[in-house]
mmCIF file of C-alpha atoms and ligand atoms in Angstrom:
data_model
loop_
_atom_site.group_PDB
_atom_site.id
_atom_site.type_symbol
_atom_site.label_atom_id
_atom_site.label_comp_id
_atom_site.label_asym_id
_atom_site.label_seq_id
_atom_site.Cartn_x
_atom_site.Cartn_y
_atom_site.Cartn_z
ATOM 1 C CA MET A 1065 -47.248 -61.418 92.324
ATOM 2 C CA LYS A 1066 -48.897 -59.027 89.902
ATOM 3 C CA ARG A 1067 -47.340 -59.026 86.430
ATOM 4 C CA ARG A 1068 -46.165 -55.398 86.601
ATOM 5 C CA THR A 1069 -44.537 -55.934 90.005
ATOM 6 C CA PHE A 1070 -42.829 -59.051 88.728
ATOM 7 C CA ILE A 1071 -41.427 -57.279 85.673
ATOM 8 C CA LEU A 1072 -40.091 -54.398 87.774
ATOM 9 C CA ASN A 1073 -38.576 -56.662 90.399
ATOM 10 C CA THR A 1074 -36.935 -58.761 87.711
ATOM 11 C CA SER A 1075 -35.568 -55.897 85.690
ATOM 12 C CA LEU A 1076 -34.275 -54.009 88.734
ATOM 13 C CA SER A 1077 -32.681 -56.872 90.613
ATOM 14 C CA GLY A 1078 -28.991 -56.175 91.076
ATOM 15 C CA ILE A 1079 -29.380 -52.430 90.798
ATOM 16 C CA GLY A 1080 -29.345 -52.261 94.606
ATOM 17 C CA LEU A 1081 -28.545 -49.071 96.391
ATOM 18 C CA SER A 1082 -29.069 -46.535 93.674
ATOM 19 C CA ALA A 1083 -32.343 -47.935 92.434
ATOM 20 C CA MET A 1084 -34.406 -45.321 94.234
ATOM 21 C CA SER A 1085 -32.656 -42.396 92.665
ATOM 22 C CA THR A 1086 -32.734 -44.069 89.278
ATOM 23 C CA PHE A 1087 -36.405 -44.956 89.579
ATOM 24 C CA PRO A 1088 -37.873 -42.346 91.935
ATOM 25 C CA PHE A 1089 -41.338 -42.949 90.505
ATOM 26 C CA LEU A 1090 -41.621 -46.407 92.004
ATOM 27 C CA SER A 1091 -44.258 -46.756 94.698
ATOM 28 C CA SER A 1092 -43.359 -48.578 97.935
ATOM 29 C CA ASN A 1093 -44.935 -51.818 96.810
ATOM 30 C CA LEU A 1094 -43.085 -51.766 93.497
ATOM 31 C CA LYS A 1095 -39.624 -51.133 94.917
ATOM 32 C CA PRO A 1096 -37.034 -53.824 94.335
ATOM 33 C CA PHE A 1097 -35.819 -55.943 97.222
ATOM 34 C CA ASN A 1098 -32.824 -54.878 99.370
ATOM 35 C CA MET A 1099 -33.087 -51.284 98.291
ATOM 36 C CA SER A 1100 -32.071 -48.612 100.764
ATOM 37 C CA PHE A 1101 -32.033 -44.843 100.595
ATOM 38 C CA GLU A 1102 -29.843 -42.331 102.434
ATOM 39 C CA PRO A 1103 -32.456 -40.574 104.627
ATOM 40 C CA VAL A 1104 -33.026 -36.834 104.279
ATOM 41 C CA THR A 1105 -34.665 -34.331 106.612
ATOM 42 C CA ILE A 1106 -35.414 -30.736 105.696
ATOM 43 C CA ALA A 1107 -37.159 -28.173 107.885
ATOM 44 C CA THR A 1108 -38.075 -24.501 107.774
ATOM 45 C CA TRP A 1109 -35.942 -21.910 109.605
ATOM 46 C CA ASN A 1110 -32.929 -22.483 111.802
ATOM 47 C CA PHE A 1111 -34.004 -25.170 114.262
ATOM 48 C CA PRO A 1112 -30.985 -27.495 114.401
ATOM 49 C CA ASN A 1113 -32.272 -29.516 117.364
ATOM 50 C CA ALA A 1114 -35.448 -30.486 115.524
ATOM 51 C CA SER A 1115 -33.721 -31.615 112.324
ATOM 52 C CA GLN A 1116 -31.021 -33.365 114.371
ATOM 53 C CA LYS A 1117 -33.660 -35.328 116.271
ATOM 54 C CA ALA A 1118 -35.422 -36.433 113.077
ATOM 55 C CA GLY A 1119 -32.151 -37.106 111.239
ATOM 56 C CA GLU A 1120 -30.763 -39.282 114.013
ATOM 57 C CA MET A 1121 -34.018 -41.209 114.285
ATOM 58 C CA LEU A 1122 -33.974 -41.890 110.544
ATOM 59 C CA ALA A 1123 -30.330 -42.978 110.701
ATOM 60 C CA ALA A 1124 -31.336 -45.451 113.416
ATOM 61 C CA GLY A 1125 -34.017 -46.893 111.125
ATOM 62 C CA ALA A 1126 -37.139 -44.989 112.248
ATOM 63 C CA SER A 1127 -39.984 -44.441 109.807
ATOM 64 C CA ALA A 1128 -40.339 -41.028 108.171
ATOM 65 C CA LEU A 1129 -43.653 -40.618 109.990
ATOM 66 C CA ASP A 1130 -42.192 -41.174 113.475
ATOM 67 C CA ALA A 1131 -39.155 -39.029 112.708
ATOM 68 C CA VAL A 1132 -41.116 -36.070 111.374
ATOM 69 C CA GLU A 1133 -43.513 -36.133 114.337
ATOM 70 C CA GLN A 1134 -40.732 -36.333 116.940
ATOM 71 C CA GLY A 1135 -38.642 -33.782 115.056
ATOM 72 C CA VAL A 1136 -41.237 -31.008 115.099
ATOM 73 C CA MET A 1137 -42.186 -31.876 118.687
ATOM 74 C CA VAL A 1138 -38.757 -30.563 119.708
ATOM 75 C CA GLU A 1139 -39.858 -27.066 118.667
ATOM 76 C CA GLU A 1140 -43.356 -27.440 120.084
ATOM 77 C CA ALA A 1141 -41.730 -28.007 123.482
ATOM 78 C CA ASN A 1142 -39.189 -25.186 123.032
ATOM 79 C CA LEU A 1143 -40.462 -22.342 125.221
ATOM 80 C CA LYS A 1144 -38.151 -19.888 123.445
ATOM 81 C CA ASN A 1145 -39.895 -20.484 120.131
ATOM 82 C CA THR A 1146 -42.655 -17.891 120.184
ATOM 83 C CA THR A 1147 -44.570 -19.237 117.187
ATOM 84 C CA VAL A 1148 -44.830 -22.954 117.903
ATOM 85 C CA GLY A 1149 -46.411 -24.956 120.727
ATOM 86 C CA LYS A 1150 -46.116 -23.924 124.361
ATOM 87 C CA GLY A 1151 -44.679 -20.405 124.639
ATOM 88 C CA GLY A 1152 -46.274 -19.438 121.315
ATOM 89 C CA ARG A 1153 -47.683 -15.919 121.312
ATOM 90 C CA PRO A 1154 -51.413 -15.621 121.878
ATOM 91 C CA ASP A 1155 -54.124 -14.041 119.753
ATOM 92 C CA ARG A 1156 -55.263 -10.500 120.530
ATOM 93 C CA ASP A 1157 -57.590 -11.774 123.255
ATOM 94 C CA GLY A 1158 -54.806 -13.619 125.069
ATOM 95 C CA ASN A 1159 -55.571 -17.191 123.874
ATOM 96 C CA VAL A 1160 -52.751 -19.396 122.585
ATOM 97 C CA THR A 1161 -54.275 -21.490 119.777
ATOM 98 C CA LEU A 1162 -52.273 -24.068 117.860
ATOM 99 C CA ASP A 1163 -52.581 -25.340 114.277
ATOM 100 C CA ALA A 1164 -50.814 -28.462 112.965
ATOM 101 C CA CYS A 1165 -50.984 -31.185 110.364
ATOM 102 C CA ILE A 1166 -49.185 -34.360 109.385
ATOM 103 C CA MET A 1167 -49.124 -36.631 106.308
ATOM 104 C CA ASP A 1168 -47.842 -40.171 105.885
ATOM 105 C CA PRO A 1169 -46.486 -41.958 102.799
ATOM 106 C CA GLY A 1170 -49.903 -43.466 102.093
ATOM 107 C CA GLY A 1171 -51.299 -39.977 101.479
ATOM 108 C CA ASN A 1172 -53.185 -40.078 104.781
ATOM 109 C CA ALA A 1173 -53.527 -36.778 106.590
ATOM 110 C CA GLY A 1174 -54.526 -35.454 109.995
ATOM 111 C CA ALA A 1175 -54.879 -31.891 111.243
ATOM 112 C CA VAL A 1176 -55.994 -29.788 114.180
ATOM 113 C CA ALA A 1177 -56.744 -26.082 114.330
ATOM 114 C CA TYR A 1178 -57.520 -23.748 117.227
ATOM 115 C CA LEU A 1179 -56.236 -26.330 119.710
ATOM 116 C CA LYS A 1180 -55.986 -24.624 123.089
ATOM 117 C CA ASN A 1181 -54.709 -27.020 125.746
ATOM 118 C CA ASN A 1182 -51.928 -29.188 124.368
ATOM 119 C CA THR A 1183 -48.322 -28.432 123.479
ATOM 120 C CA HIS A 1184 -47.982 -31.250 120.965
ATOM 121 C CA ALA A 1185 -50.544 -30.298 118.364
ATOM 122 C CA VAL A 1186 -48.782 -32.503 115.804
ATOM 123 C CA ALA A 1187 -49.291 -35.594 117.980
ATOM 124 C CA VAL A 1188 -52.996 -34.795 118.238
ATOM 125 C CA ALA A 1189 -53.078 -34.336 114.442
ATOM 126 C CA ARG A 1190 -51.504 -37.772 114.040
ATOM 127 C CA LYS A 1191 -54.229 -39.253 116.249
ATOM 128 C CA VAL A 1192 -56.857 -37.576 114.058
ATOM 129 C CA MET A 1193 -55.221 -39.255 111.055
ATOM 130 C CA GLU A 1194 -54.926 -42.675 112.666
ATOM 131 C CA GLU A 1195 -57.909 -42.909 114.999
ATOM 132 C CA THR A 1196 -60.742 -41.080 113.265
ATOM 133 C CA PRO A 1197 -62.446 -41.199 109.860
ATOM 134 C CA HIS A 1198 -61.714 -37.451 109.495
ATOM 135 C CA VAL A 1199 -58.822 -35.259 108.392
ATOM 136 C CA MET A 1200 -59.303 -32.190 110.578
ATOM 137 C CA LEU A 1201 -60.715 -31.351 114.004
ATOM 138 C CA VAL A 1202 -60.925 -27.789 115.301
ATOM 139 C CA GLY A 1203 -61.664 -25.836 118.466
ATOM 140 C CA ASP A 1204 -63.523 -27.453 121.344
ATOM 141 C CA GLY A 1205 -63.909 -30.702 119.397
ATOM 142 C CA ALA A 1206 -60.153 -30.917 118.896
ATOM 143 C CA ASP A 1207 -59.561 -30.217 122.603
ATOM 144 C CA ARG A 1208 -62.064 -32.873 123.681
ATOM 145 C CA PHE A 1209 -60.606 -35.389 121.240
ATOM 146 C CA ALA A 1210 -57.075 -34.739 122.570
ATOM 147 C CA GLN A 1211 -58.231 -35.449 126.099
ATOM 148 C CA GLN A 1212 -60.046 -38.599 124.976
ATOM 149 C CA MET A 1213 -56.775 -39.725 123.398
ATOM 150 C CA GLY A 1214 -55.024 -39.294 126.759
ATOM 151 C CA PHE A 1215 -53.266 -35.952 126.210
ATOM 152 C CA LYS A 1216 -53.129 -33.984 129.460
ATOM 153 C CA LYS A 1217 -54.582 -30.468 129.543
ATOM 154 C CA GLU A 1218 -51.853 -27.822 129.694
ATOM 155 C CA GLU A 1219 -51.600 -24.048 129.990
ATOM 156 C CA LEU A 1220 -49.829 -22.819 126.843
ATOM 157 C CA LEU A 1221 -49.332 -19.184 127.872
ATOM 158 C CA THR A 1222 -45.975 -18.893 129.665
ATOM 159 C CA ASP A 1223 -44.793 -16.074 131.935
ATOM 160 C CA ASP A 1224 -42.734 -14.692 129.047
ATOM 161 C CA SER A 1225 -45.476 -14.850 126.431
ATOM 162 C CA LYS A 1226 -47.921 -13.322 128.924
ATOM 163 C CA ALA A 1227 -45.481 -10.456 129.632
ATOM 164 C CA ASP A 1228 -45.052 -9.860 125.870
ATOM 165 C CA TYR A 1229 -48.814 -9.888 125.417
ATOM 166 C CA LEU A 1230 -49.393 -7.371 128.220
ATOM 167 C CA LYS A 1231 -46.811 -5.108 126.606
ATOM 168 C CA TRP A 1232 -48.510 -5.505 123.223
ATOM 169 C CA LEU A 1233 -51.842 -4.532 124.779
ATOM 170 C CA GLU A 1234 -50.447 -1.092 125.613
ATOM 171 C CA LYS A 1235 -50.545 -0.131 121.918
ATOM 172 C CA LYS A 1236 -52.520 -3.004 120.388
ATOM 173 C CA GLU A 1237 -50.704 -2.495 117.108
ATOM 174 C CA TYR A 1238 -51.154 -5.355 114.676
ATOM 175 C CA LYS A 1239 -48.418 -5.421 112.095
ATOM 176 C CA PRO A 1240 -46.988 -8.789 111.040
ATOM 177 C CA LEU A 1241 -43.189 -8.530 111.004
ATOM 178 C CA ILE A 1242 -41.367 -9.900 108.030
ATOM 179 C CA ASN A 1243 -39.032 -12.613 109.231
ATOM 180 C CA ILE A 1244 -37.984 -14.592 112.271
ATOM 181 C CA GLU A 1245 -39.373 -11.972 114.662
ATOM 182 C CA ASN A 1246 -42.825 -13.248 113.867
ATOM 183 C CA HIS A 1247 -42.347 -16.404 111.819
ATOM 184 C CA ASP A 1248 -40.862 -19.484 113.400
ATOM 185 C CA THR A 1249 -43.360 -22.086 112.252
ATOM 186 C CA ILE A 1250 -41.729 -25.427 111.735
ATOM 187 C CA GLY A 1251 -42.556 -27.438 108.638
ATOM 188 C CA MET A 1252 -40.532 -30.619 108.160
ATOM 189 C CA LEU A 1253 -40.194 -33.329 105.516
ATOM 190 C CA CYS A 1254 -38.416 -36.648 106.098
ATOM 191 C CA ILE A 1255 -37.490 -39.428 103.693
ATOM 192 C CA ASP A 1256 -36.580 -42.664 105.457
ATOM 193 C CA SER A 1257 -34.251 -45.489 104.500
ATOM 194 C CA LYS A 1258 -37.052 -47.196 102.561
ATOM 195 C CA GLY A 1259 -37.440 -44.058 100.462
ATOM 196 C CA ASP A 1260 -40.839 -43.232 101.971
ATOM 197 C CA ILE A 1261 -41.752 -39.626 102.745
ATOM 198 C CA SER A 1262 -43.749 -37.983 105.539
ATOM 199 C CA GLY A 1263 -44.281 -34.373 106.542
ATOM 200 C CA ALA A 1264 -45.571 -32.177 109.350
ATOM 201 C CA CYS A 1265 -46.246 -28.515 109.995
ATOM 202 C CA THR A 1266 -46.998 -26.948 113.387
ATOM 203 C CA THR A 1267 -47.499 -23.372 114.628
ATOM 204 C CA SER A 1268 -49.274 -21.031 116.995
ATOM 205 C CA GLY A 1269 -49.927 -18.877 113.926
ATOM 206 C CA LEU A 1270 -49.411 -15.159 113.558
ATOM 207 C CA SER A 1271 -48.851 -13.352 116.838
ATOM 208 C CA TYR A 1272 -51.834 -11.289 117.997
ATOM 209 C CA LYS A 1273 -54.029 -12.615 115.194
ATOM 210 C CA MET A 1274 -57.794 -12.171 115.436
ATOM 211 C CA ASN A 1275 -59.479 -14.677 117.710
ATOM 212 C CA GLY A 1276 -60.519 -17.667 115.622
ATOM 213 C CA ARG A 1277 -58.007 -17.036 112.828
ATOM 214 C CA VAL A 1278 -56.482 -20.171 111.284
ATOM 215 C CA GLY A 1279 -53.574 -19.948 108.851
ATOM 216 C CA ASP A 1280 -52.095 -22.211 106.205
ATOM 217 C CA SER A 1281 -50.134 -24.507 108.517
ATOM 218 C CA PRO A 1282 -52.869 -27.086 109.275
ATOM 219 C CA ILE A 1283 -54.378 -26.919 105.793
ATOM 220 C CA ILE A 1284 -53.389 -29.891 103.648
ATOM 221 C CA GLY A 1285 -52.117 -28.495 100.341
ATOM 222 C CA SER A 1286 -51.265 -25.086 101.802
ATOM 223 C CA GLY A 1287 -48.878 -25.535 104.764
ATOM 224 C CA LEU A 1288 -47.955 -29.090 103.740
ATOM 225 C CA PHE A 1289 -48.443 -31.489 100.889
ATOM 226 C CA LEU A 1290 -46.697 -34.647 99.801
ATOM 227 C CA ASP A 1291 -47.089 -37.536 97.453
ATOM 228 C CA ASN A 1292 -44.953 -40.602 98.014
ATOM 229 C CA GLU A 1293 -44.479 -40.983 94.258
ATOM 230 C CA VAL A 1294 -43.165 -37.442 93.833
ATOM 231 C CA GLY A 1295 -41.925 -35.645 96.974
ATOM 232 C CA GLY A 1296 -43.200 -33.043 99.403
ATOM 233 C CA ALA A 1297 -43.341 -29.350 100.243
ATOM 234 C CA VAL A 1298 -43.957 -27.229 103.339
ATOM 235 C CA ALA A 1299 -44.595 -23.512 103.659
ATOM 236 C CA THR A 1300 -44.073 -20.776 106.220
ATOM 237 C CA GLY A 1301 -44.826 -17.077 106.333
ATOM 238 C CA MET A 1302 -48.026 -15.160 105.728
ATOM 239 C CA GLY A 1303 -50.632 -17.879 105.871
ATOM 240 C CA GLU A 1304 -53.315 -15.908 104.060
ATOM 241 C CA ALA A 1305 -51.134 -15.586 100.929
ATOM 242 C CA ILE A 1306 -50.068 -19.237 101.085
ATOM 243 C CA MET A 1307 -53.663 -20.455 101.485
ATOM 244 C CA LYS A 1308 -54.934 -18.383 98.569
ATOM 245 C CA ASN A 1309 -52.316 -20.007 96.348
ATOM 246 C CA VAL A 1310 -52.371 -23.549 97.811
ATOM 247 C CA SER A 1311 -48.617 -23.286 97.612
ATOM 248 C CA SER A 1312 -47.421 -26.671 98.912
ATOM 249 C CA PHE A 1313 -49.772 -28.539 96.588
ATOM 250 C CA LEU A 1314 -48.583 -26.403 93.691
ATOM 251 C CA VAL A 1315 -44.925 -27.214 94.397
ATOM 252 C CA VAL A 1316 -45.630 -30.961 94.474
ATOM 253 C CA GLU A 1317 -47.658 -30.788 91.266
ATOM 254 C CA LEU A 1318 -44.826 -28.932 89.526
ATOM 255 C CA MET A 1319 -42.377 -31.618 90.678
ATOM 256 C CA ARG A 1320 -44.808 -34.251 89.395
ATOM 257 C CA GLN A 1321 -44.483 -32.622 85.979
ATOM 258 C CA GLY A 1322 -40.730 -33.219 86.199
ATOM 259 C CA LYS A 1323 -39.526 -29.828 87.413
ATOM 260 C CA PRO A 1324 -36.713 -29.834 90.010
ATOM 261 C CA PRO A 1325 -37.637 -28.785 93.577
ATOM 262 C CA GLN A 1326 -35.811 -25.430 93.287
ATOM 263 C CA GLU A 1327 -37.657 -24.365 90.128
ATOM 264 C CA SER A 1328 -40.941 -25.614 91.594
ATOM 265 C CA CYS A 1329 -40.471 -23.505 94.740
ATOM 266 C CA GLU A 1330 -39.606 -20.442 92.662
ATOM 267 C CA ILE A 1331 -42.707 -20.767 90.484
ATOM 268 C CA ALA A 1332 -44.943 -21.171 93.555
ATOM 269 C CA ILE A 1333 -43.537 -18.093 95.325
ATOM 270 C CA LYS A 1334 -43.692 -16.037 92.121
ATOM 271 C CA ARG A 1335 -47.354 -17.046 91.832
ATOM 272 C CA ILE A 1336 -47.960 -15.501 95.276
ATOM 273 C CA ILE A 1337 -46.016 -12.387 94.282
ATOM 274 C CA ALA A 1338 -47.963 -11.981 91.028
ATOM 275 C CA GLY A 1339 -51.243 -11.942 92.920
ATOM 276 C CA SER A 1340 -50.134 -9.787 95.869
ATOM 277 C CA PRO A 1341 -49.431 -6.096 95.164
ATOM 278 C CA ASN A 1342 -48.366 -5.803 98.834
ATOM 279 C CA HIS A 1343 -45.832 -8.665 98.686
ATOM 280 C CA LYS A 1344 -43.011 -6.358 99.851
ATOM 281 C CA ASP A 1345 -44.748 -6.217 103.224
ATOM 282 C CA PHE A 1346 -44.718 -9.900 104.087
ATOM 283 C CA GLN A 1347 -42.685 -13.074 103.942
ATOM 284 C CA ALA A 1348 -43.732 -16.345 102.300
ATOM 285 C CA ALA A 1349 -41.395 -19.294 101.849
ATOM 286 C CA VAL A 1350 -41.561 -22.877 100.607
ATOM 287 C CA ILE A 1351 -39.079 -25.729 100.840
ATOM 288 C CA ALA A 1352 -39.358 -28.997 98.968
ATOM 289 C CA VAL A 1353 -37.691 -32.360 98.513
ATOM 290 C CA ASN A 1354 -38.240 -34.849 95.712
ATOM 291 C CA LYS A 1355 -37.903 -38.621 95.863
ATOM 292 C CA LYS A 1356 -34.294 -38.420 94.708
ATOM 293 C CA GLY A 1357 -33.532 -36.359 97.824
ATOM 294 C CA GLU A 1358 -32.999 -33.155 95.816
ATOM 295 C CA VAL A 1359 -33.984 -30.047 97.754
ATOM 296 C CA GLY A 1360 -35.363 -26.628 96.818
ATOM 297 C CA SER A 1361 -36.195 -23.445 98.713
ATOM 298 C CA TYR A 1362 -37.449 -20.001 97.761
ATOM 299 C CA CYS A 1363 -39.026 -17.026 99.505
ATOM 300 C CA ILE A 1364 -40.033 -13.417 98.950
ATOM 301 C CA GLN A 1365 -37.729 -11.590 101.353
ATOM 302 C CA GLU A 1366 -34.135 -12.122 102.363
ATOM 303 C CA GLY A 1367 -33.772 -13.728 105.783
ATOM 304 C CA PHE A 1368 -35.380 -17.150 105.451
ATOM 305 C CA SER A 1369 -33.274 -20.257 105.945
ATOM 306 C CA TYR A 1370 -33.845 -23.986 106.234
ATOM 307 C CA MET A 1371 -32.190 -26.999 107.869
ATOM 308 C CA LYS A 1372 -31.054 -30.076 106.024
ATOM 309 C CA TYR A 1373 -29.888 -33.237 107.804
ATOM 310 C CA HIS A 1374 -28.267 -35.725 105.446
ATOM 311 C CA GLY A 1375 -25.449 -38.227 105.841
ATOM 312 C CA GLY A 1376 -24.884 -37.268 109.490
ATOM 313 C CA LYS A 1377 -24.528 -33.558 108.651
ATOM 314 C CA ASN A 1378 -26.991 -31.020 110.013
ATOM 315 C CA VAL A 1379 -26.650 -27.775 108.061
ATOM 316 C CA ASN A 1380 -28.531 -24.470 107.893
ATOM 317 C CA PHE A 1381 -28.831 -23.024 104.369
ATOM 318 C CA SER A 1382 -29.866 -19.494 103.440
ATOM 319 C CA SER A 1383 -32.704 -19.553 100.973
ATOM 320 C CA ASP A 1384 -32.718 -17.825 97.600
ATOM 321 C CA PHE A 1385 -35.190 -14.959 97.621
ATOM 322 C CA TYR A 1386 -37.068 -12.718 95.205
ATOM 323 C CA LEU A 1387 -36.641 -9.171 96.488
HETATM 324 C C1 SD4 B 167 -49.505 -18.795 109.731
HETATM 325 N N1 SD4 B 167 -47.821 -19.659 108.269
HETATM 326 O O1 SD4 B 167 -50.217 -19.068 110.685
HETATM 327 C C2 SD4 B 167 -48.128 -19.394 109.649
HETATM 328 C C3 SD4 B 167 -47.173 -18.461 110.299
HETATM 329 C C4 SD4 B 167 -45.755 -18.820 110.109
HETATM 330 O O2 SD4 B 167 -43.634 -18.779 110.856
HETATM 331 O O3 SD4 B 167 -45.331 -19.465 109.195
HETATM 332 N N2 SD4 B 167 -44.923 -18.405 110.993
HETATM 333 O O4 SD4 B 167 -49.858 -17.996 108.856
#
């Protein structure tokens, strides 16, 4: 045993259950024996089935990585969700293209962008993380890789999303709406009973975007960032603003400096606002959790909410907002 590990294990023995919240800075390999943590799941918007799935998996002992993947997959498969997975609205040329990413407690990351033929973009992103030397695959390469990994080709445009698209074509007006009407991306963070954190973010992006457009959701640091020593953050809303400010990374770095998740989220959103004279016209939101399980959330416009599953309770909270 290394000397530092020995000292920590010795000095923490007997502290037991609350050791993680007392010593949130401990990395997995420095945690004392017999320590457990009450798992936490948080997720953007009001998707109770997704947070319930992840929360129940964590309660049954699943890893944060498995729980976060399965949790967001609930929304990818939800045909009523018009901004995630199958049933997501297409770009202006009628193509449904998905963006997703995932991170594990080791700081490993996988992402796909402009994925055209598979509902579960997050599962393909996980394969990129685990089966390739790369972090991100896009377009045809991502599609080919998914098929090589055994994912079956699917049609992502549904009868409903096709009907909406045909209606949109009548006017071809491109105006991102502010809240849920056009933003249902799911970003999720899970902390498991070992105190380890994982995160995922998955979307079909802005409805009727330009062909080829990729937003913040699959970009590590923008749509999602985490550090197992500190905590994690996920973002939703206008991807261009979030990317320009690398908002999820910023939130985690602020928490690293000791700021609580709520203050960290507020600073990150105010950074976007300060650089965007048109911020009244769009939504941007971040949620965050630190290693003590404390949660924060902030956004520009009223109307954003997030789910939290903790201690068997699955609750939707309205976010604080700027305007
Ligand atoms: C994007 N951030 O592609 C995503 C959109 C989003 O809820 O969050 N929708 O820009």
